[in-house]
Each structure stands twice: as structure tokens, then as C-alpha cells.
Amino acid sequence: MSGPDGPRPARQRANEERVRSRRSGRRLALASVFEAEFGQRTADAILERHLATEGDPEVAALAREIVANVLAHRDTLDARIAVAAPQYPVVQLARMDRALLRCGLCEVLHSPATPARVAIAEWVELARTYSGEPMRRLMNGVLGRIARESNATRQDTAEAPGGSQWPARTSG
């Protein structure tokens, strides 16, 4: 493939491939968390079934990270969603919408490798694709609000006497 100025540089192609891999990882995590909503198997067991044919280690790593964080922090995620969008009780959301919010929030809060704004943009697009425009707007609002609040909390702690500088996001 080439652009208007000739062949794309190898660095650009590598970056595009990384973006595609991360999108695939998000989709696999979403599919696993969504399927687990039906109660037949756990999200991690479903994910491992999906990954049996996946050859890209970056896809597998991101998908495992998101699913593990959803499983480890589900109650906290639901509480954060309830505060950010009280008019949309988590238990009353469609299964896909719950899965989208939980996975997206996990990446925003617990994935240090992904800037929050990038994670939000990616999950908003997945919400539009898999649920529709109303969910896209809800996803953007909830993730944006929680990301801003989390960043403000980190800034307050860092500026407090004796406070330490927190990383962009924690992994635990």
C-alpha cells in the first residue's frame, strides 16, 4: 500500500498494525464479557476459547487484561457507573451495554499502556457499532466523567504535602 507521497514508512505500518491488534483485543474481551452475562461459562473461559485460534500475542494480552480486570473489579465498576449515570441502573441495562461499560471503564482505569482519551474513543466507537447512538453518547459521558474524576483525584493526591505522583492509571 502507498500513500500520496509513496510507500508508507514501516513505522506507520507497524503503528497501524498495533491499533488493529488492540481493537481486536477489545472486541474479544467485549465478546467474552457479554457472553458470560448469560451465565453458562465464565468470561475468562470464554476468552480462552476465543484465543485458541488467535495468533497475535498483543490481541491476547489486551483481551486477558480487560477480562481479568472486569472480573476482579466488577462491583467497583458497577458502583462507579451507578454514580456517573444514576438514571441508568446497571442491572437494568441491556447485557451488551453493561459489557461495553464495564470493559471500557476497565481500560480507562486499569490499563496503563493506553491513554484514557484513546481508550474512551475506542470504546465509544465499539458502543456505536454494537449498541447504537444512545449507548455511544452514554459511554462517552460515563467514561469521560470517570476519567476526569480519576485524574482530578490523582492530581489532588500528588499536590498534597507528602503526596506522591501517581501514574496515569493503576493496574490494580
Short mmCIF file of N, CA and C in Angstrom, two decimals:
data_model
loop_
_atom_site.label_atom_id
_atom_site.label_comp_id
_atom_site.label_asym_id
_atom_site.label_seq_id
_atom_site.Cartn_x
_atom_site.Cartn_y
_atom_site.Cartn_z
N MET A 1 0.84 -1.18 0.00
CA MET A 1 0.00 0.00 0.00
C MET A 1 0.88 1.23 0.00
N SER A 2 0.41 2.28 -0.63
CA SER A 2 1.18 3.51 -0.63
C SER A 2 0.24 4.68 -0.49
N GLY A 3 0.80 5.76 0.02
CA GLY A 3 0.05 6.98 0.19
C GLY A 3 0.36 7.93 -0.94
N PRO A 4 -0.08 9.19 -0.84
CA PRO A 4 0.16 10.15 -1.91
C PRO A 4 1.64 10.46 -2.09
N ASP A 5 2.45 10.24 -1.07
CA ASP A 5 3.89 10.53 -1.15
C ASP A 5 4.72 9.27 -1.30
N GLY A 6 4.13 8.18 -1.75
CA GLY A 6 4.86 6.94 -1.94
C GLY A 6 4.51 5.92 -0.86
N PRO A 7 5.35 4.89 -0.73
CA PRO A 7 5.07 3.83 0.25
C PRO A 7 5.05 4.39 1.68
N ARG A 8 4.15 3.84 2.46
CA ARG A 8 4.08 4.25 3.86
C ARG A 8 5.32 3.78 4.59
N PRO A 9 5.84 4.58 5.49
CA PRO A 9 7.00 4.16 6.26
C PRO A 9 6.67 2.94 7.11
N ALA A 10 7.68 2.12 7.35
CA ALA A 10 7.48 0.91 8.16
C ALA A 10 6.94 1.25 9.54
N ARG A 11 7.37 2.35 10.11
CA ARG A 11 6.89 2.74 11.44
C ARG A 11 5.38 3.00 11.44
N GLN A 12 4.91 3.65 10.39
CA GLN A 12 3.47 3.92 10.27
C GLN A 12 2.70 2.62 10.13
N ARG A 13 3.21 1.70 9.31
CA ARG A 13 2.54 0.41 9.14
C ARG A 13 2.51 -0.35 10.46
N ALA A 14 3.61 -0.31 11.20
CA ALA A 14 3.67 -1.01 12.50
C ALA A 14 2.66 -0.41 13.47
N ASN A 15 2.54 0.91 13.46
CA ASN A 15 1.58 1.57 14.34
C ASN A 15 0.15 1.20 13.96
N GLU A 16 -0.15 1.16 12.68
CA GLU A 16 -1.49 0.77 12.22
C GLU A 16 -1.80 -0.67 12.62
N GLU A 17 -0.81 -1.54 12.53
CA GLU A 17 -1.00 -2.93 12.93
C GLU A 17 -1.25 -3.03 14.43
N ARG A 18 -0.55 -2.23 15.21
CA ARG A 18 -0.76 -2.23 16.67
C ARG A 18 -2.18 -1.77 17.00
N VAL A 19 -2.65 -0.73 16.32
CA VAL A 19 -4.02 -0.24 16.54
C VAL A 19 -5.02 -1.34 16.20
N ARG A 20 -4.82 -2.03 15.09
CA ARG A 20 -5.72 -3.13 14.71
C ARG A 20 -5.69 -4.25 15.75
N SER A 21 -4.51 -4.58 16.25
CA SER A 21 -4.39 -5.63 17.27
C SER A 21 -5.15 -5.25 18.53
N ARG A 22 -4.99 -4.01 18.96
CA ARG A 22 -5.65 -3.57 20.19
C ARG A 22 -7.17 -3.55 20.00
N ARG A 23 -7.63 -3.15 18.81
CA ARG A 23 -9.08 -3.19 18.54
C ARG A 23 -9.59 -4.62 18.60
N SER A 24 -8.84 -5.54 18.04
CA SER A 24 -9.24 -6.95 18.09
C SER A 24 -9.27 -7.45 19.53
N GLY A 25 -8.30 -7.06 20.32
CA GLY A 25 -8.29 -7.44 21.73
C GLY A 25 -9.50 -6.92 22.48
N ARG A 26 -9.87 -5.68 22.21
CA ARG A 26 -11.06 -5.10 22.84
C ARG A 26 -12.32 -5.87 22.43
N ARG A 27 -12.43 -6.18 21.14
CA ARG A 27 -13.61 -6.91 20.66
C ARG A 27 -13.70 -8.29 21.30
N LEU A 28 -12.57 -8.98 21.43
CA LEU A 28 -12.59 -10.30 22.07
C LEU A 28 -12.96 -10.20 23.55
N ALA A 29 -12.43 -9.20 24.23
CA ALA A 29 -12.78 -9.01 25.64
C ALA A 29 -14.27 -8.72 25.77
N LEU A 30 -14.78 -7.83 24.92
CA LEU A 30 -16.21 -7.49 24.95
C LEU A 30 -17.06 -8.72 24.69
N ALA A 31 -16.71 -9.49 23.67
CA ALA A 31 -17.48 -10.70 23.34
C ALA A 31 -17.49 -11.67 24.51
N SER A 32 -16.37 -11.80 25.19
CA SER A 32 -16.27 -12.74 26.31
C SER A 32 -17.09 -12.28 27.51
N VAL A 33 -16.98 -11.00 27.84
CA VAL A 33 -17.75 -10.46 28.98
C VAL A 33 -19.24 -10.51 28.66
N PHE A 34 -19.61 -10.18 27.43
CA PHE A 34 -21.02 -10.23 27.02
C PHE A 34 -21.56 -11.65 27.11
N GLU A 35 -20.84 -12.61 26.54
CA GLU A 35 -21.31 -14.00 26.55
C GLU A 35 -21.44 -14.53 27.98
N ALA A 36 -20.55 -14.10 28.86
CA ALA A 36 -20.61 -14.55 30.26
C ALA A 36 -21.85 -14.02 30.97
N GLU A 37 -22.45 -12.94 30.45
CA GLU A 37 -23.68 -12.39 31.03
C GLU A 37 -24.82 -13.41 31.01
N PHE A 38 -24.72 -14.40 30.13
CA PHE A 38 -25.78 -15.40 30.03
C PHE A 38 -25.60 -16.53 31.03
N GLY A 39 -24.48 -16.53 31.76
CA GLY A 39 -24.29 -17.43 32.88
C GLY A 39 -23.89 -18.86 32.58
N GLN A 40 -23.59 -19.20 31.36
CA GLN A 40 -23.21 -20.58 31.04
C GLN A 40 -21.76 -20.88 31.39
N ARG A 41 -20.87 -19.90 31.13
CA ARG A 41 -19.44 -20.06 31.42
C ARG A 41 -18.89 -18.73 31.91
N THR A 42 -17.69 -18.79 32.47
CA THR A 42 -17.05 -17.56 32.94
C THR A 42 -16.42 -16.82 31.76
N ALA A 43 -16.24 -15.52 31.93
CA ALA A 43 -15.65 -14.71 30.86
C ALA A 43 -14.25 -15.16 30.51
N ASP A 44 -13.46 -15.56 31.52
CA ASP A 44 -12.10 -15.98 31.19
C ASP A 44 -12.08 -17.31 30.44
N ALA A 45 -13.00 -18.21 30.75
CA ALA A 45 -13.08 -19.48 30.00
C ALA A 45 -13.53 -19.21 28.56
N ILE A 46 -14.48 -18.31 28.40
CA ILE A 46 -14.95 -17.95 27.05
C ILE A 46 -13.81 -17.31 26.26
N LEU A 47 -13.08 -16.42 26.91
CA LEU A 47 -11.97 -15.74 26.24
C LEU A 47 -10.92 -16.75 25.78
N GLU A 48 -10.57 -17.69 26.62
CA GLU A 48 -9.56 -18.67 26.23
C GLU A 48 -10.02 -19.49 25.02
N ARG A 49 -11.32 -19.76 24.95
CA ARG A 49 -11.84 -20.45 23.76
C ARG A 49 -11.65 -19.58 22.51
N HIS A 50 -11.95 -18.29 22.63
CA HIS A 50 -11.75 -17.36 21.51
C HIS A 50 -10.28 -17.26 21.12
N LEU A 51 -9.41 -17.26 22.12
CA LEU A 51 -7.98 -17.06 21.86
C LEU A 51 -7.29 -18.30 21.31
N ALA A 52 -7.96 -19.44 21.34
CA ALA A 52 -7.36 -20.68 20.84
C ALA A 52 -6.93 -20.56 19.38
N THR A 53 -7.60 -19.69 18.64
CA THR A 53 -7.26 -19.52 17.22
C THR A 53 -6.59 -18.17 16.95
N GLU A 54 -6.30 -17.41 17.98
CA GLU A 54 -5.70 -16.09 17.82
C GLU A 54 -4.18 -16.20 17.85
N GLY A 55 -3.53 -15.72 16.82
CA GLY A 55 -2.08 -15.83 16.75
C GLY A 55 -1.32 -14.60 17.22
N ASP A 56 -2.01 -13.50 17.44
CA ASP A 56 -1.34 -12.25 17.81
C ASP A 56 -1.26 -12.13 19.33
N PRO A 57 -0.05 -12.14 19.89
CA PRO A 57 0.08 -12.06 21.35
C PRO A 57 -0.42 -10.74 21.93
N GLU A 58 -0.36 -9.66 21.16
CA GLU A 58 -0.85 -8.37 21.66
C GLU A 58 -2.37 -8.39 21.81
N VAL A 59 -3.06 -9.03 20.88
CA VAL A 59 -4.51 -9.19 20.98
C VAL A 59 -4.84 -9.95 22.26
N ALA A 60 -4.17 -11.07 22.46
CA ALA A 60 -4.43 -11.91 23.63
C ALA A 60 -4.12 -11.17 24.92
N ALA A 61 -3.01 -10.43 24.96
CA ALA A 61 -2.61 -9.74 26.18
C ALA A 61 -3.64 -8.69 26.59
N LEU A 62 -4.09 -7.87 25.64
CA LEU A 62 -5.06 -6.83 25.98
C LEU A 62 -6.40 -7.46 26.37
N ALA A 63 -6.85 -8.44 25.63
CA ALA A 63 -8.12 -9.09 25.95
C ALA A 63 -8.08 -9.71 27.34
N ARG A 64 -6.98 -10.40 27.66
CA ARG A 64 -6.86 -11.00 29.00
C ARG A 64 -6.83 -9.94 30.09
N GLU A 65 -6.12 -8.84 29.83
CA GLU A 65 -6.04 -7.76 30.82
C GLU A 65 -7.43 -7.18 31.10
N ILE A 66 -8.18 -6.90 30.06
CA ILE A 66 -9.51 -6.32 30.25
C ILE A 66 -10.43 -7.29 30.97
N VAL A 67 -10.48 -8.53 30.52
CA VAL A 67 -11.36 -9.53 31.15
C VAL A 67 -10.97 -9.74 32.61
N ALA A 68 -9.69 -9.87 32.89
CA ALA A 68 -9.24 -10.07 34.28
C ALA A 68 -9.65 -8.89 35.15
N ASN A 69 -9.53 -7.68 34.64
CA ASN A 69 -9.91 -6.50 35.42
C ASN A 69 -11.42 -6.41 35.61
N VAL A 70 -12.19 -6.78 34.59
CA VAL A 70 -13.65 -6.80 34.76
C VAL A 70 -14.02 -7.79 35.86
N LEU A 71 -13.43 -8.97 35.84
CA LEU A 71 -13.74 -9.98 36.85
C LEU A 71 -13.30 -9.54 38.24
N ALA A 72 -12.14 -8.92 38.34
CA ALA A 72 -11.59 -8.52 39.64
C ALA A 72 -12.29 -7.30 40.23
N HIS A 73 -12.81 -6.41 39.38
CA HIS A 73 -13.33 -5.13 39.86
C HIS A 73 -14.80 -4.89 39.52
N ARG A 74 -15.52 -5.93 39.22
CA ARG A 74 -16.89 -5.77 38.73
C ARG A 74 -17.78 -4.93 39.65
N ASP A 75 -17.76 -5.21 40.94
CA ASP A 75 -18.61 -4.45 41.87
C ASP A 75 -18.22 -2.98 41.91
N THR A 76 -16.93 -2.71 41.92
CA THR A 76 -16.45 -1.33 41.93
C THR A 76 -16.82 -0.63 40.62
N LEU A 77 -16.67 -1.33 39.51
CA LEU A 77 -17.04 -0.76 38.21
C LEU A 77 -18.52 -0.39 38.19
N ASP A 78 -19.35 -1.32 38.64
CA ASP A 78 -20.80 -1.06 38.65
C ASP A 78 -21.14 0.12 39.55
N ALA A 79 -20.45 0.24 40.68
CA ALA A 79 -20.70 1.36 41.58
C ALA A 79 -20.30 2.68 40.92
N ARG A 80 -19.17 2.69 40.23
CA ARG A 80 -18.72 3.91 39.54
C ARG A 80 -19.69 4.29 38.42
N ILE A 81 -20.19 3.29 37.70
CA ILE A 81 -21.16 3.55 36.64
C ILE A 81 -22.44 4.11 37.24
N ALA A 82 -22.90 3.54 38.35
CA ALA A 82 -24.13 3.99 39.00
C ALA A 82 -24.03 5.45 39.44
N VAL A 83 -22.87 5.85 39.93
CA VAL A 83 -22.68 7.24 40.35
C VAL A 83 -22.62 8.17 39.13
N ALA A 84 -21.94 7.73 38.08
CA ALA A 84 -21.78 8.57 36.88
C ALA A 84 -23.06 8.68 36.06
N ALA A 85 -23.92 7.67 36.13
CA ALA A 85 -25.16 7.66 35.34
C ALA A 85 -26.30 7.08 36.18
N PRO A 86 -26.72 7.80 37.23
CA PRO A 86 -27.75 7.25 38.13
C PRO A 86 -29.08 6.99 37.44
N GLN A 87 -29.34 7.65 36.33
CA GLN A 87 -30.60 7.45 35.61
C GLN A 87 -30.61 6.14 34.83
N TYR A 88 -29.46 5.44 34.79
CA TYR A 88 -29.34 4.17 34.08
C TYR A 88 -28.84 3.09 35.03
N PRO A 89 -29.71 2.51 35.87
CA PRO A 89 -29.25 1.47 36.79
C PRO A 89 -28.58 0.32 36.02
N VAL A 90 -27.42 -0.08 36.50
CA VAL A 90 -26.62 -1.09 35.82
C VAL A 90 -27.41 -2.37 35.59
N VAL A 91 -28.18 -2.79 36.58
CA VAL A 91 -28.93 -4.05 36.44
C VAL A 91 -30.03 -3.96 35.39
N GLN A 92 -30.45 -2.74 35.05
CA GLN A 92 -31.50 -2.57 34.05
C GLN A 92 -30.95 -2.35 32.63
N LEU A 93 -29.66 -2.18 32.51
CA LEU A 93 -29.06 -2.00 31.19
C LEU A 93 -29.10 -3.31 30.41
N ALA A 94 -29.16 -3.22 29.12
CA ALA A 94 -29.06 -4.41 28.28
C ALA A 94 -27.70 -5.07 28.52
N ARG A 95 -27.64 -6.37 28.34
CA ARG A 95 -26.38 -7.10 28.60
C ARG A 95 -25.21 -6.53 27.82
N MET A 96 -25.42 -6.22 26.56
CA MET A 96 -24.34 -5.66 25.75
C MET A 96 -23.89 -4.31 26.31
N ASP A 97 -24.84 -3.48 26.73
CA ASP A 97 -24.49 -2.17 27.27
C ASP A 97 -23.70 -2.30 28.57
N ARG A 98 -24.08 -3.24 29.43
CA ARG A 98 -23.32 -3.49 30.66
C ARG A 98 -21.90 -3.93 30.33
N ALA A 99 -21.79 -4.85 29.38
CA ALA A 99 -20.46 -5.35 28.99
C ALA A 99 -19.61 -4.22 28.41
N LEU A 100 -20.19 -3.39 27.57
CA LEU A 100 -19.47 -2.26 27.00
C LEU A 100 -18.96 -1.32 28.08
N LEU A 101 -19.83 -0.94 29.00
CA LEU A 101 -19.43 -0.01 30.06
C LEU A 101 -18.36 -0.62 30.97
N ARG A 102 -18.54 -1.86 31.36
CA ARG A 102 -17.55 -2.49 32.25
C ARG A 102 -16.19 -2.61 31.57
N CYS A 103 -16.17 -3.08 30.34
CA CYS A 103 -14.89 -3.24 29.63
C CYS A 103 -14.23 -1.89 29.38
N GLY A 104 -15.01 -0.93 28.91
CA GLY A 104 -14.46 0.39 28.64
C GLY A 104 -13.91 1.05 29.88
N LEU A 105 -14.66 0.97 30.96
CA LEU A 105 -14.22 1.56 32.21
C LEU A 105 -12.96 0.88 32.73
N CYS A 106 -12.89 -0.43 32.56
CA CYS A 106 -11.68 -1.16 32.96
C CYS A 106 -10.46 -0.64 32.23
N GLU A 107 -10.58 -0.45 30.94
CA GLU A 107 -9.41 0.01 30.20
C GLU A 107 -9.06 1.44 30.59
N VAL A 108 -10.04 2.29 30.80
CA VAL A 108 -9.77 3.67 31.20
C VAL A 108 -9.07 3.71 32.56
N LEU A 109 -9.53 2.91 33.51
CA LEU A 109 -8.99 2.97 34.87
C LEU A 109 -7.78 2.08 35.11
N HIS A 110 -7.68 0.96 34.43
CA HIS A 110 -6.69 -0.05 34.81
C HIS A 110 -5.69 -0.43 33.73
N SER A 111 -5.64 0.27 32.63
CA SER A 111 -4.71 -0.09 31.56
C SER A 111 -3.68 1.02 31.37
N PRO A 112 -2.55 0.92 32.05
CA PRO A 112 -1.55 1.99 31.96
C PRO A 112 -0.95 2.16 30.57
N ALA A 113 -1.06 1.17 29.72
CA ALA A 113 -0.48 1.26 28.37
C ALA A 113 -1.32 2.09 27.42
N THR A 114 -2.56 2.39 27.79
CA THR A 114 -3.47 3.11 26.89
C THR A 114 -3.86 4.45 27.51
N PRO A 115 -3.59 5.57 26.84
CA PRO A 115 -4.07 6.86 27.35
C PRO A 115 -5.60 6.83 27.47
N ALA A 116 -6.13 7.45 28.51
CA ALA A 116 -7.57 7.43 28.75
C ALA A 116 -8.35 7.93 27.54
N ARG A 117 -7.89 9.00 26.91
CA ARG A 117 -8.64 9.56 25.77
C ARG A 117 -8.71 8.58 24.61
N VAL A 118 -7.65 7.78 24.43
CA VAL A 118 -7.65 6.77 23.36
C VAL A 118 -8.63 5.66 23.71
N ALA A 119 -8.57 5.19 24.96
CA ALA A 119 -9.49 4.13 25.39
C ALA A 119 -10.94 4.59 25.25
N ILE A 120 -11.22 5.82 25.65
CA ILE A 120 -12.59 6.35 25.54
C ILE A 120 -13.03 6.36 24.08
N ALA A 121 -12.20 6.88 23.20
CA ALA A 121 -12.56 6.95 21.78
C ALA A 121 -12.83 5.56 21.21
N GLU A 122 -11.99 4.60 21.56
CA GLU A 122 -12.17 3.24 21.04
C GLU A 122 -13.45 2.61 21.56
N TRP A 123 -13.74 2.76 22.85
CA TRP A 123 -14.94 2.14 23.42
C TRP A 123 -16.21 2.86 22.98
N VAL A 124 -16.13 4.16 22.75
CA VAL A 124 -17.29 4.89 22.21
C VAL A 124 -17.62 4.35 20.82
N GLU A 125 -16.60 4.10 20.02
CA GLU A 125 -16.83 3.54 18.68
C GLU A 125 -17.42 2.13 18.77
N LEU A 126 -16.91 1.31 19.69
CA LEU A 126 -17.49 -0.03 19.87
C LEU A 126 -18.94 0.06 20.32
N ALA A 127 -19.25 1.02 21.19
CA ALA A 127 -20.63 1.20 21.64
C ALA A 127 -21.54 1.57 20.47
N ARG A 128 -21.06 2.45 19.61
CA ARG A 128 -21.85 2.82 18.43
C ARG A 128 -22.07 1.61 17.53
N THR A 129 -21.04 0.82 17.35
CA THR A 129 -21.12 -0.34 16.46
C THR A 129 -22.05 -1.42 17.02
N TYR A 130 -21.90 -1.75 18.29
CA TYR A 130 -22.61 -2.90 18.87
C TYR A 130 -23.91 -2.56 19.57
N SER A 131 -24.16 -1.27 19.84
CA SER A 131 -25.38 -0.93 20.56
C SER A 131 -26.17 0.21 19.91
N GLY A 132 -25.50 1.19 19.39
CA GLY A 132 -26.20 2.29 18.73
C GLY A 132 -25.85 3.65 19.30
N GLU A 133 -26.44 4.66 18.73
CA GLU A 133 -26.12 6.04 19.06
C GLU A 133 -26.42 6.40 20.52
N PRO A 134 -27.56 5.99 21.11
CA PRO A 134 -27.78 6.34 22.52
C PRO A 134 -26.69 5.78 23.44
N MET A 135 -26.26 4.56 23.19
CA MET A 135 -25.21 3.98 24.03
C MET A 135 -23.88 4.66 23.77
N ARG A 136 -23.63 5.08 22.55
CA ARG A 136 -22.40 5.81 22.24
C ARG A 136 -22.32 7.08 23.10
N ARG A 137 -23.43 7.80 23.18
CA ARG A 137 -23.46 9.02 23.98
C ARG A 137 -23.29 8.72 25.46
N LEU A 138 -23.99 7.68 25.95
CA LEU A 138 -23.86 7.30 27.36
C LEU A 138 -22.42 6.88 27.66
N MET A 139 -21.83 6.08 26.81
CA MET A 139 -20.46 5.61 27.00
C MET A 139 -19.50 6.80 27.07
N ASN A 140 -19.64 7.73 26.15
CA ASN A 140 -18.77 8.90 26.13
C ASN A 140 -18.91 9.70 27.42
N GLY A 141 -20.15 9.90 27.87
CA GLY A 141 -20.38 10.66 29.09
C GLY A 141 -19.84 9.98 30.33
N VAL A 142 -20.14 8.70 30.49
CA VAL A 142 -19.71 7.96 31.68
C VAL A 142 -18.19 7.83 31.72
N LEU A 143 -17.59 7.37 30.64
CA LEU A 143 -16.13 7.19 30.65
C LEU A 143 -15.41 8.53 30.80
N GLY A 144 -15.89 9.55 30.11
CA GLY A 144 -15.27 10.87 30.23
C GLY A 144 -15.35 11.42 31.63
N ARG A 145 -16.51 11.30 32.25
CA ARG A 145 -16.68 11.81 33.62
C ARG A 145 -15.77 11.07 34.59
N ILE A 146 -15.77 9.75 34.53
CA ILE A 146 -14.96 8.97 35.46
C ILE A 146 -13.47 9.21 35.22
N ALA A 147 -13.06 9.35 33.98
CA ALA A 147 -11.65 9.63 33.68
C ALA A 147 -11.25 10.99 34.26
N ARG A 148 -12.09 12.00 34.10
CA ARG A 148 -11.80 13.33 34.65
C ARG A 148 -11.72 13.27 36.17
N GLU A 149 -12.69 12.58 36.80
CA GLU A 149 -12.69 12.48 38.26
C GLU A 149 -11.45 11.74 38.75
N SER A 150 -11.08 10.67 38.08
CA SER A 150 -9.90 9.90 38.49
C SER A 150 -8.64 10.74 38.34
N ASN A 151 -8.55 11.50 37.26
CA ASN A 151 -7.39 12.35 37.04
C ASN A 151 -7.34 13.45 38.10
N ALA A 152 -8.48 14.05 38.45
CA ALA A 152 -8.52 15.09 39.47
C ALA A 152 -8.09 14.52 40.82
N THR A 153 -8.54 13.32 41.15
CA THR A 153 -8.16 12.69 42.41
C THR A 153 -6.66 12.46 42.45
N ARG A 154 -6.08 11.99 41.36
CA ARG A 154 -4.63 11.77 41.31
C ARG A 154 -3.89 13.10 41.46
N GLN A 155 -4.38 14.15 40.81
CA GLN A 155 -3.72 15.46 40.91
C GLN A 155 -3.77 15.98 42.34
N ASP A 156 -4.93 15.86 43.01
CA ASP A 156 -5.07 16.32 44.39
C ASP A 156 -4.09 15.59 45.29
N THR A 157 -3.95 14.30 45.11
CA THR A 157 -3.05 13.50 45.94
C THR A 157 -1.60 13.88 45.67
N ALA A 158 -1.27 14.10 44.42
CA ALA A 158 0.11 14.45 44.06
C ALA A 158 0.50 15.81 44.62
N GLU A 159 -0.46 16.74 44.72
CA GLU A 159 -0.16 18.08 45.18
C GLU A 159 -0.23 18.21 46.69
N ALA A 160 -0.80 17.24 47.38
CA ALA A 160 -0.90 17.29 48.84
C ALA A 160 0.49 17.14 49.46
N PRO A 161 0.73 17.80 50.62
CA PRO A 161 2.02 17.63 51.28
C PRO A 161 2.27 16.15 51.55
N GLY A 162 3.43 15.69 51.15
CA GLY A 162 3.76 14.28 51.36
C GLY A 162 3.12 13.36 50.35
N GLY A 163 2.33 13.93 49.42
CA GLY A 163 1.67 13.11 48.40
C GLY A 163 2.68 12.61 47.39
N SER A 164 2.33 11.56 46.73
CA SER A 164 3.24 11.02 45.72
C SER A 164 2.60 11.19 44.34
N GLN A 165 3.43 11.23 43.33
CA GLN A 165 2.92 11.34 41.97
C GLN A 165 2.42 9.98 41.52
N TRP A 166 1.14 9.87 41.25
CA TRP A 166 0.56 8.61 40.78
C TRP A 166 0.78 8.50 39.29
N PRO A 167 0.86 7.27 38.78
CA PRO A 167 0.93 7.10 37.33
C PRO A 167 -0.43 7.45 36.72
N ALA A 168 -0.47 7.53 35.41
CA ALA A 168 -1.71 7.89 34.71
C ALA A 168 -2.87 7.02 35.13
N ARG A 169 -2.63 5.73 35.29
CA ARG A 169 -3.65 4.80 35.76
C ARG A 169 -2.98 3.70 36.52
N THR A 170 -3.72 3.09 37.44
CA THR A 170 -3.15 1.98 38.19
C THR A 170 -3.53 0.68 37.54
N SER A 171 -2.73 -0.33 37.75
CA SER A 171 -3.04 -1.63 37.17
C SER A 171 -3.74 -2.52 38.16
N GLY A 172 -4.04 -2.05 39.33
CA GLY A 172 -4.69 -2.92 40.30
C GLY A 172 -5.78 -2.31 41.04
#
